[in-house]
Amino acid sequence: MPLIASRPSLISLVAALLIILVAPIPSLTHAGKPHLINFRSPNLFPEGLAYDSSAQHFIVGSIRQRTIHSVSDAGVVDTLISDPTLPDNVTVLGLAVDKLNNRLLACITAMDPLPQFHALAAYDLRTRQRLFLAPLPSDDEGPRPVANDVAVDFKGNAYVTNSAGNYIWKVNAQGEASIFSKSRAFTSQRVDPDFPYSFCGLNGVAYNSKGYLLVVQSNTGKMFKVDANDGTARLVLLPEDLNIADGVAIRSDGVVLVVSHKTLWFLKSQDSWGEGGIYDKIALDPEGFPTSVAVGGEDRIAKTELSKVVN
């Protein structure tokens, strides 16, 4: 998700899109026309995306503000969370809804040249109050951490990707954080140093109810299956690399969705993700710079897209 750091920094008004693909069916070739949710919000620049099934709205973060917003199907934007106690100019990246505990989890990161700050924030979706702010421990050996995306299991444990250090944090339901997985698999693939996003490793993460994580890696296009109990990881064999993979989500029928700013992939596996197949993909407009994908009500697929920048 920090791929968007290369976008222009002077943004006063963003006209954003939530593009809803009506596709709870095996192939997009039979899907209906995409439903566009247009919304405007000053200096928002939405990055993370989640869906709150209880309130039946989407939730987006902000690159420029310490705020999180809900977006209705009609494009009505409401400030869900405003947290001025966070450090100035931090970025809200990945989001996840913990349905069982009625919480919203948000990755909070400070980008260069700001002082280092990386944490996971948890908010009560009913009261909109912060429950905890969990600092994420650093590995002194690696580059400056980036808390990028987050997934949550049925026990309230959160799993956060570090895109710079290529490892995964775990934050339990009480807000206690630790480095969970530093598998050698995450650094086993060659990274082209001339690749524009060579700095961005582990990125989107999703939790599968069978007890494992699926994690994509932007600078290699690879996917990994990570055991949610012990952090062991293995490469998922795919027929092609998911170039510049960013967000990932899992549909109720087990189909895995991966988005980059150029492509939306639909993947299936017959062996619980020892290997997987790509059964459909959609070319996206790179000018929109999609970064996240989420599954809404009735298995509708949504992605954020920046459609226009007004100076």
Coordinates of C-alpha atoms in Angstrom, one line a residue:
M1 CA 0.0 0.0 0.0
P2 CA 2.8 2.5 0.3
L3 CA 3.1 2.3 -3.4
I4 CA 1.2 5.5 -3.6
A5 CA 4.0 7.4 -1.9
S6 CA 5.2 8.3 -5.4
R7 CA 2.0 10.2 -6.2
P8 CA 2.0 14.0 -6.2
S9 CA 2.1 15.5 -2.8
L10 CA 0.1 18.7 -3.4
I11 CA -3.5 17.5 -3.2
S12 CA -6.3 19.8 -2.1
L13 CA -9.4 17.9 -3.2
V14 CA -9.8 14.3 -4.2
A15 CA -12.7 13.0 -6.3
A16 CA -12.6 9.3 -5.4
L17 CA -14.4 6.2 -6.7
L18 CA -15.5 3.0 -5.1
I19 CA -16.1 0.7 -8.0
I20 CA -18.5 -2.1 -7.2
L21 CA -18.3 -5.2 -9.4
V22 CA -21.5 -7.2 -9.1
A23 CA -19.8 -10.6 -9.3
P24 CA -20.8 -13.2 -6.8
I25 CA -20.7 -15.6 -9.8
P26 CA -17.9 -17.8 -11.2
S27 CA -16.9 -15.5 -14.1
L28 CA -16.9 -11.8 -14.6
T29 CA -17.9 -12.4 -18.2
H30 CA -21.5 -12.8 -16.9
A31 CA -21.3 -9.9 -14.4
G32 CA -23.4 -6.9 -14.5
K33 CA -22.2 -3.4 -15.2
P34 CA -19.9 -2.0 -12.4
H35 CA -21.7 0.3 -9.9
L36 CA -19.6 3.5 -9.3
I37 CA -19.8 5.2 -6.0
N38 CA -18.5 8.7 -6.5
F39 CA -17.6 10.7 -3.4
R40 CA -15.6 13.9 -2.7
S41 CA -13.7 14.8 0.5
P42 CA -11.1 17.5 1.0
N43 CA -7.5 16.1 1.0
L44 CA -8.7 12.6 1.7
F45 CA -6.7 10.4 -0.7
P46 CA -8.3 7.0 0.4
E47 CA -5.9 4.1 0.6
G48 CA -7.2 1.3 2.8
L49 CA -10.6 -0.2 2.3
A50 CA -12.9 -2.4 4.4
Y51 CA -16.5 -3.3 4.6
D52 CA -18.7 -3.2 7.7
S53 CA -21.5 -5.7 7.2
S54 CA -23.4 -4.6 10.3
A55 CA -23.6 -1.0 9.2
Q56 CA -23.7 -2.0 5.5
H57 CA -21.1 0.6 4.4
F58 CA -17.6 0.7 3.2
I59 CA -14.8 2.2 5.2
V60 CA -11.8 4.1 3.8
G61 CA -8.6 5.5 5.4
S62 CA -6.7 8.6 4.5
I63 CA -3.2 9.3 3.4
R64 CA -3.4 12.9 4.4
Q65 CA -5.5 13.0 7.6
R66 CA -5.8 11.3 10.9
T67 CA -9.3 10.2 10.0
I68 CA -11.3 7.2 8.8
H69 CA -14.5 7.6 6.8
S70 CA -17.6 5.5 6.0
V71 CA -19.0 5.6 2.5
S72 CA -22.5 4.6 1.7
D73 CA -23.8 3.1 -1.6
A74 CA -25.2 6.5 -2.4
G75 CA -21.7 8.1 -1.9
V76 CA -22.5 9.8 1.4
V77 CA -19.2 10.2 3.3
D78 CA -19.3 10.3 7.1
T79 CA -16.3 10.8 9.4
L80 CA -16.3 7.6 11.3
I81 CA -13.1 8.2 13.3
S82 CA -11.1 11.4 13.9
D83 CA -8.1 10.8 16.2
P84 CA -6.1 14.0 16.8
T85 CA -4.1 12.2 19.5
L86 CA -2.2 10.4 16.8
P87 CA 1.1 12.0 15.7
D88 CA 0.8 14.8 13.1
N89 CA 0.9 13.8 9.5
V90 CA 0.6 10.0 10.0
T91 CA -0.9 7.9 7.3
V92 CA -3.8 5.5 7.7
L93 CA -3.1 2.5 5.5
G94 CA -4.6 -1.0 5.9
L95 CA -8.0 -1.5 7.5
A96 CA -9.9 -4.5 8.8
V97 CA -13.3 -5.0 10.5
D98 CA -13.3 -7.4 13.5
K99 CA -16.9 -8.5 13.2
L100 CA -17.0 -10.6 16.3
N101 CA -15.7 -7.8 18.6
N102 CA -17.3 -5.0 16.6
R103 CA -13.9 -3.3 16.2
L104 CA -12.1 -1.4 13.4
L105 CA -8.4 -2.1 13.1
A106 CA -6.2 0.5 11.3
C107 CA -2.5 0.5 10.4
I108 CA -0.9 3.8 11.3
T109 CA 2.5 4.7 9.8
A110 CA 4.7 7.8 9.5
M111 CA 6.5 8.1 6.2
D112 CA 9.9 9.6 5.6
P113 CA 11.0 12.3 6.6
L114 CA 8.8 12.2 9.7
P115 CA 10.0 10.5 12.9
Q116 CA 9.4 6.8 12.9
F117 CA 6.0 5.7 14.1
H118 CA 4.2 2.4 13.3
A119 CA 1.3 1.0 15.2
L120 CA -2.0 -0.7 15.1
A121 CA -5.0 1.2 16.3
A122 CA -8.3 -0.4 17.4
Y123 CA -11.6 1.5 17.6
D124 CA -15.0 0.5 18.9
L125 CA -17.4 0.7 16.0
R126 CA -20.3 1.5 18.3
T127 CA -18.8 4.3 20.4
R128 CA -16.1 5.2 17.8
Q129 CA -13.6 5.5 20.7
R130 CA -10.1 4.1 20.5
L131 CA -9.6 0.9 22.4
F132 CA -5.8 0.7 22.1
L133 CA -2.8 1.9 20.1
A134 CA -0.3 -0.9 19.9
P135 CA 3.3 0.2 19.0
L136 CA 4.8 -2.4 16.7
P137 CA 8.2 -3.7 17.7
S138 CA 11.1 -3.0 15.3
D139 CA 13.7 -5.4 14.1
D140 CA 16.9 -3.3 14.5
E141 CA 18.5 -5.1 11.5
G142 CA 16.1 -4.0 8.8
P143 CA 15.0 -0.8 7.1
R144 CA 12.5 1.6 8.6
P145 CA 9.3 -0.4 9.1
V146 CA 6.0 0.3 7.3
A147 CA 2.8 -1.0 8.9
N148 CA 0.9 -1.6 5.7
D149 CA -2.1 -4.0 5.8
V150 CA -4.0 -5.9 8.4
A151 CA -6.1 -9.0 8.7
V152 CA -8.0 -10.4 11.7
D153 CA -8.8 -14.0 12.8
F154 CA -11.8 -15.3 14.7
K155 CA -10.1 -14.8 18.1
G156 CA -9.4 -11.1 17.5
N157 CA -5.7 -11.5 16.7
A158 CA -4.5 -9.1 14.1
Y159 CA -1.8 -9.7 11.6
V160 CA 0.1 -6.7 10.2
T161 CA 2.5 -6.7 7.2
N162 CA 5.7 -4.8 7.3
S163 CA 6.4 -3.9 3.7
A164 CA 9.9 -2.6 4.3
G165 CA 11.2 -5.4 6.5
N166 CA 9.3 -8.3 4.9
Y167 CA 7.9 -9.7 8.2
I168 CA 4.5 -9.9 9.9
W169 CA 3.5 -8.6 13.3
K170 CA 0.8 -10.1 15.5
V171 CA -1.3 -8.1 17.8
N172 CA -3.6 -10.0 20.2
A173 CA -7.1 -8.9 21.2
Q174 CA -5.6 -7.0 24.2
G175 CA -3.3 -4.9 22.1
E176 CA 0.0 -6.8 22.8
A177 CA 2.2 -6.8 19.8
S178 CA 5.1 -9.1 18.7
I179 CA 7.0 -10.0 15.6
F180 CA 5.1 -13.1 14.4
S181 CA 6.7 -14.4 11.2
K182 CA 10.1 -13.7 9.7
S183 CA 10.1 -16.7 7.4
R184 CA 13.0 -17.1 5.0
A185 CA 10.4 -17.6 2.3
F186 CA 9.7 -13.9 2.3
T187 CA 13.2 -13.1 1.1
S188 CA 13.8 -16.2 -1.1
Q189 CA 12.7 -14.5 -4.3
R190 CA 14.9 -12.2 -6.4
V191 CA 14.0 -8.5 -6.4
D192 CA 15.1 -6.4 -9.3
P193 CA 16.8 -3.3 -7.8
D194 CA 15.7 -1.2 -10.8
F195 CA 12.1 -2.2 -10.3
P196 CA 10.1 1.0 -9.4
Y197 CA 8.6 -0.6 -6.3
S198 CA 11.6 -2.6 -5.2
F199 CA 11.3 -1.1 -1.7
C200 CA 7.8 -2.6 -1.2
G201 CA 7.7 -6.2 0.0
L202 CA 4.9 -7.9 1.9
N203 CA 1.7 -6.0 1.3
G204 CA -1.9 -7.2 1.3
V205 CA -3.0 -9.9 3.7
A206 CA -6.2 -11.8 4.3
Y207 CA -7.2 -14.5 6.8
N208 CA -8.6 -17.8 5.7
S209 CA -11.0 -19.5 8.1
K210 CA -9.0 -22.7 7.8
G211 CA -6.3 -21.1 9.9
Y212 CA -3.8 -19.5 7.6
L213 CA -3.0 -16.1 6.0
L214 CA -2.6 -15.3 2.3
V215 CA 0.0 -12.6 1.8
V216 CA 1.1 -10.9 -1.5
Q217 CA 4.5 -9.3 -2.1
S218 CA 4.6 -6.3 -4.3
N219 CA 8.2 -6.3 -5.5
T220 CA 8.2 -10.0 -6.6
G221 CA 4.5 -10.6 -7.5
K222 CA 4.5 -13.7 -5.3
M223 CA 1.9 -15.0 -2.8
F224 CA 2.6 -16.8 0.4
K225 CA 0.6 -19.0 2.7
V226 CA 1.4 -18.4 6.3
D227 CA 0.3 -20.7 9.2
A228 CA -1.6 -18.5 11.7
N229 CA -0.5 -20.6 14.6
D230 CA 3.3 -20.7 14.2
G231 CA 4.1 -18.3 11.4
T232 CA 5.6 -20.8 9.0
A233 CA 5.3 -19.8 5.4
R234 CA 5.5 -21.3 2.0
L235 CA 5.4 -19.9 -1.6
V236 CA 2.0 -20.5 -3.3
L237 CA 2.7 -21.8 -6.8
L238 CA 0.9 -19.6 -9.4
P239 CA 0.9 -19.7 -13.2
E240 CA 2.1 -16.1 -13.4
D241 CA 3.5 -13.4 -11.1
L242 CA 1.0 -10.9 -9.7
N243 CA 3.0 -7.9 -10.6
I244 CA 2.9 -5.0 -8.1
A245 CA 0.3 -6.9 -6.1
D246 CA -1.2 -4.6 -3.4
G247 CA -4.6 -5.5 -1.8
V248 CA -6.0 -9.0 -1.2
A249 CA -9.4 -10.2 -0.1
I250 CA -11.3 -13.5 0.1
R251 CA -14.8 -14.0 -1.2
S252 CA -17.3 -16.3 0.6
D253 CA -16.9 -19.0 -2.1
G254 CA -13.1 -19.1 -1.5
V255 CA -12.1 -17.1 -4.5
V256 CA -9.1 -14.8 -3.7
L257 CA -9.0 -11.3 -5.2
V258 CA -5.7 -9.5 -5.7
V259 CA -5.5 -6.0 -7.0
S260 CA -2.6 -3.9 -8.3
H261 CA -2.9 -0.5 -9.9
K262 CA -3.1 -2.2 -13.3
T263 CA -4.9 -5.5 -12.7
L264 CA -7.6 -7.2 -10.7
W265 CA -7.0 -11.0 -10.5
F266 CA -9.4 -13.8 -9.5
L267 CA -7.7 -16.9 -8.1
K268 CA -8.8 -20.3 -7.1
S269 CA -7.1 -23.3 -5.4
Q270 CA -8.0 -27.0 -5.2
D271 CA -5.4 -27.8 -2.5
S272 CA -5.8 -25.1 0.2
W273 CA -3.3 -22.9 -1.6
G274 CA -0.3 -25.1 -2.1
E275 CA -0.9 -23.8 -5.6
G276 CA -3.5 -21.7 -7.3
G277 CA -4.9 -20.8 -10.6
I278 CA -5.9 -17.5 -12.2
Y279 CA -9.4 -18.0 -13.8
D280 CA -10.1 -14.4 -14.6
K281 CA -8.5 -11.0 -14.5
I282 CA -9.5 -7.4 -15.4
A283 CA -7.2 -4.7 -16.8
L284 CA -7.6 -1.5 -14.7
D285 CA -6.9 2.1 -15.5
P286 CA -3.5 2.8 -13.9
E287 CA -4.4 6.5 -13.8
G288 CA -7.0 5.6 -11.1
F289 CA -4.2 4.0 -9.1
P290 CA -6.3 1.3 -7.3
T291 CA -4.7 0.1 -4.1
S292 CA -7.2 -1.9 -2.1
V293 CA -10.0 -4.5 -2.7
A294 CA -12.8 -5.6 -0.4
V295 CA -15.8 -7.9 -0.5
G296 CA -19.1 -6.2 0.4
G297 CA -22.6 -7.5 0.9
E298 CA -23.8 -10.2 -1.5
D299 CA -20.1 -10.8 -2.4
R300 CA -19.9 -7.6 -4.3
I301 CA -16.2 -6.7 -5.0
A302 CA -15.1 -3.1 -4.4
K303 CA -11.8 -1.3 -5.1
T304 CA -10.8 2.2 -4.3
E305 CA -9.8 4.4 -7.2
L306 CA -8.5 8.0 -7.4
S307 CA -10.4 9.5 -10.3
K308 CA -9.4 13.1 -10.2
V309 CA -7.1 15.5 -8.4
V310 CA -8.2 19.1 -8.3
N311 CA -5.5 21.6 -7.3

